[in-house]
Amino acid sequence: MCSKKHINYDELLKIYKFISLGYSLKKIIHLVNKNRSTIYRLIINNSKWNKGSSVFGSLKNTRFKDCSNLLNCKRHGITSCPNSCPNYKKWICPKLRSFPYICNFCEQRYTCKKEKRLFNPEEAYIQREDKKANRKEILTLVETI
């Protein structure tokens, strides 16, 4: 079912296109004939986090703004979060915990004020090619020693 070859540029663009069309992970796996973990690693390792602006602009403590327990703390009158807060848990959008793991095609992308994970297939391909070239250089250096 799955080939062991690296993902080339055309396959990378196909995967991105299928994600943009809203295909499920199972359907993409079937169409590109790659393993689920390969596609997951491709997206996670080559996506970048972009900071969003917070809804609570008047609050100075960034840690407090990014806490998933924010509403509970505000109910109890707490307006800042110390670094040693036992209730602190970083808020991560539930959509980022399941496929496609990115915000590129989210309907609320432009109105969401939290951190976003964005994936650019061109940058991903360039980064992967650079990593391959660096590995080859290291191997040739090791062989000469």
mmCIF file of C-alpha atoms in Angstrom:
data_model
loop_
_atom_site.group_PDB
_atom_site.id
_atom_site.type_symbol
_atom_site.label_atom_id
_atom_site.label_comp_id
_atom_site.label_asym_id
_atom_site.label_seq_id
_atom_site.Cartn_x
_atom_site.Cartn_y
_atom_site.Cartn_z
ATOM 1 C CA MET A 1 0.000 0.000 0.000
ATOM 2 C CA CYS A 2 2.635 2.551 0.982
ATOM 3 C CA SER A 3 5.801 3.274 -0.903
ATOM 4 C CA LYS A 4 9.026 3.838 1.008
ATOM 5 C CA LYS A 5 10.263 6.637 -1.259
ATOM 6 C CA HIS A 6 10.556 10.244 -0.187
ATOM 7 C CA ILE A 7 7.739 12.621 -1.039
ATOM 8 C CA ASN A 8 8.639 14.588 -4.146
ATOM 9 C CA TYR A 9 7.457 18.097 -4.961
ATOM 10 C CA ASP A 10 4.472 16.983 -7.057
ATOM 11 C CA GLU A 11 3.216 14.674 -4.305
ATOM 12 C CA LEU A 12 3.672 17.454 -1.762
ATOM 13 C CA LEU A 13 1.526 19.792 -3.858
ATOM 14 C CA LYS A 14 -1.084 17.041 -4.339
ATOM 15 C CA ILE A 15 -1.301 16.497 -0.585
ATOM 16 C CA TYR A 16 -1.715 20.245 -0.026
ATOM 17 C CA LYS A 17 -4.378 20.418 -2.744
ATOM 18 C CA PHE A 18 -6.311 17.493 -1.270
ATOM 19 C CA ILE A 19 -6.189 19.089 2.191
ATOM 20 C CA SER A 20 -7.486 22.356 0.704
ATOM 21 C CA LEU A 21 -10.370 20.473 -0.913
ATOM 22 C CA GLY A 22 -11.309 19.013 2.468
ATOM 23 C CA TYR A 23 -10.419 15.379 1.753
ATOM 24 C CA SER A 24 -10.124 13.054 4.730
ATOM 25 C CA LEU A 25 -6.781 11.625 5.771
ATOM 26 C CA LYS A 26 -7.817 8.126 4.645
ATOM 27 C CA LYS A 27 -8.692 9.375 1.184
ATOM 28 C CA ILE A 28 -5.401 11.295 0.859
ATOM 29 C CA ILE A 29 -3.449 8.215 1.987
ATOM 30 C CA HIS A 30 -5.183 6.185 -0.705
ATOM 31 C CA LEU A 31 -4.668 8.821 -3.433
ATOM 32 C CA VAL A 32 -0.953 9.489 -2.829
ATOM 33 C CA ASN A 33 -0.065 5.979 -1.620
ATOM 34 C CA LYS A 34 1.848 7.175 1.441
ATOM 35 C CA ASN A 35 1.760 6.154 5.070
ATOM 36 C CA ARG A 36 -0.333 8.087 7.612
ATOM 37 C CA SER A 37 2.708 8.849 9.755
ATOM 38 C CA THR A 38 4.626 10.176 6.740
ATOM 39 C CA ILE A 39 1.909 12.714 6.008
ATOM 40 C CA TYR A 40 1.612 13.619 9.701
ATOM 41 C CA ARG A 41 5.369 14.192 10.065
ATOM 42 C CA LEU A 42 5.442 16.183 6.831
ATOM 43 C CA ILE A 43 2.776 18.585 8.088
ATOM 44 C CA ILE A 44 3.924 18.866 11.706
ATOM 45 C CA ASN A 45 7.664 19.177 11.028
ATOM 46 C CA ASN A 46 7.281 21.725 8.227
ATOM 47 C CA SER A 47 4.547 23.963 9.598
ATOM 48 C CA LYS A 48 5.250 27.202 11.423
ATOM 49 C CA TRP A 49 3.556 28.821 14.383
ATOM 50 C CA ASN A 50 2.370 32.402 13.913
ATOM 51 C CA LYS A 51 1.501 34.488 16.931
ATOM 52 C CA GLY A 52 -2.003 35.871 17.006
ATOM 53 C CA SER A 53 -3.202 39.001 18.727
ATOM 54 C CA SER A 54 -5.104 38.379 21.928
ATOM 55 C CA VAL A 55 -8.764 39.221 22.461
ATOM 56 C CA PHE A 56 -7.847 40.642 25.848
ATOM 57 C CA GLY A 57 -5.525 43.437 24.715
ATOM 58 C CA SER A 58 -5.626 45.212 28.073
ATOM 59 C CA LEU A 59 -4.159 42.253 29.935
ATOM 60 C CA LYS A 60 -0.389 42.507 30.131
ATOM 61 C CA ASN A 61 0.464 38.934 31.050
ATOM 62 C CA THR A 62 0.806 36.831 27.868
ATOM 63 C CA ARG A 63 0.825 33.621 29.868
ATOM 64 C CA PHE A 64 -2.583 34.501 31.311
ATOM 65 C CA LYS A 65 -4.028 35.209 27.856
ATOM 66 C CA ASP A 66 -2.886 31.839 26.501
ATOM 67 C CA CYS A 67 -4.243 29.790 29.403
ATOM 68 C CA SER A 68 -7.107 27.372 28.775
ATOM 69 C CA ASN A 69 -8.344 28.054 32.345
ATOM 70 C CA LEU A 70 -8.673 31.796 31.662
ATOM 71 C CA LEU A 71 -12.446 31.998 32.113
ATOM 72 C CA ASN A 72 -12.359 30.033 35.360
ATOM 73 C CA CYS A 73 -9.647 32.316 36.785
ATOM 74 C CA LYS A 74 -11.496 35.459 35.689
ATOM 75 C CA ARG A 75 -14.631 34.228 37.493
ATOM 76 C CA HIS A 76 -12.599 34.044 40.696
ATOM 77 C CA GLY A 77 -11.186 37.553 40.165
ATOM 78 C CA ILE A 78 -7.687 36.509 39.123
ATOM 79 C CA THR A 79 -6.344 38.894 36.475
ATOM 80 C CA SER A 80 -2.760 37.687 36.109
ATOM 81 C CA CYS A 81 -1.072 34.336 36.012
ATOM 82 C CA PRO A 82 2.127 33.811 37.999
ATOM 83 C CA ASN A 83 4.809 31.626 36.432
ATOM 84 C CA SER A 84 4.227 29.007 39.111
ATOM 85 C CA CYS A 85 0.459 28.770 38.584
ATOM 86 C CA PRO A 86 -0.632 25.123 39.021
ATOM 87 C CA ASN A 87 -3.766 25.660 36.898
ATOM 88 C CA TYR A 88 -1.904 26.931 33.825
ATOM 89 C CA LYS A 89 -2.501 24.911 30.691
ATOM 90 C CA LYS A 90 -1.631 26.366 27.286
ATOM 91 C CA TRP A 91 -4.695 26.755 25.095
ATOM 92 C CA ILE A 92 -4.487 24.888 21.802
ATOM 93 C CA CYS A 93 -7.286 25.034 19.272
ATOM 94 C CA PRO A 94 -9.164 21.711 19.148
ATOM 95 C CA LYS A 95 -8.934 21.793 15.338
ATOM 96 C CA LEU A 96 -5.143 21.498 15.583
ATOM 97 C CA ARG A 97 -5.408 18.205 17.464
ATOM 98 C CA SER A 98 -6.861 16.358 14.476
ATOM 99 C CA PHE A 99 -6.208 16.210 10.741
ATOM 100 C CA PRO A 100 -5.159 18.467 8.928
ATOM 101 C CA TYR A 101 -3.320 19.914 11.995
ATOM 102 C CA ILE A 102 -3.006 23.344 10.312
ATOM 103 C CA CYS A 103 -5.016 26.576 10.160
ATOM 104 C CA ASN A 104 -4.497 27.277 6.437
ATOM 105 C CA PHE A 105 -8.049 26.387 5.460
ATOM 106 C CA CYS A 106 -9.894 27.141 8.695
ATOM 107 C CA GLU A 107 -12.975 29.326 8.316
ATOM 108 C CA GLN A 108 -12.011 31.392 11.376
ATOM 109 C CA ARG A 109 -8.367 31.860 10.341
ATOM 110 C CA TYR A 110 -8.619 35.630 9.910
ATOM 111 C CA THR A 111 -10.723 36.299 13.001
ATOM 112 C CA CYS A 112 -8.988 33.912 15.411
ATOM 113 C CA LYS A 113 -6.750 35.721 17.901
ATOM 114 C CA LYS A 114 -4.719 32.713 19.063
ATOM 115 C CA GLU A 115 -1.562 31.105 17.684
ATOM 116 C CA LYS A 116 -1.916 29.556 14.257
ATOM 117 C CA ARG A 117 -0.025 26.696 12.650
ATOM 118 C CA LEU A 118 0.496 27.417 8.952
ATOM 119 C CA PHE A 119 1.908 25.110 6.282
ATOM 120 C CA ASN A 120 3.563 26.262 3.056
ATOM 121 C CA PRO A 121 4.414 23.400 0.658
ATOM 122 C CA GLU A 122 7.112 25.376 -1.189
ATOM 123 C CA GLU A 123 8.961 26.177 2.034
ATOM 124 C CA ALA A 124 8.540 22.589 3.204
ATOM 125 C CA TYR A 125 10.118 21.252 0.021
ATOM 126 C CA ILE A 126 13.039 23.703 0.199
ATOM 127 C CA GLN A 127 13.683 22.811 3.867
ATOM 128 C CA ARG A 128 13.604 19.089 3.088
ATOM 129 C CA GLU A 129 16.032 19.502 0.175
ATOM 130 C CA ASP A 130 18.395 21.540 2.365
ATOM 131 C CA LYS A 131 18.311 18.835 5.035
ATOM 132 C CA LYS A 132 19.090 16.171 2.427
ATOM 133 C CA ALA A 133 22.001 18.200 1.056
ATOM 134 C CA ASN A 134 23.406 18.730 4.567
ATOM 135 C CA ARG A 135 23.173 14.996 5.295
ATOM 136 C CA LYS A 136 25.045 14.194 2.101
ATOM 137 C CA GLU A 137 27.785 16.703 2.982
ATOM 138 C CA ILE A 138 28.158 15.196 6.440
ATOM 139 C CA LEU A 139 28.339 11.682 5.012
ATOM 140 C CA THR A 140 31.054 12.647 2.560
ATOM 141 C CA LEU A 141 33.028 14.320 5.353
ATOM 142 C CA VAL A 142 32.729 11.230 7.553
ATOM 143 C CA GLU A 143 33.826 8.961 4.688
ATOM 144 C CA THR A 144 36.940 11.056 4.030
ATOM 145 C CA ILE A 145 37.980 10.874 7.674
#
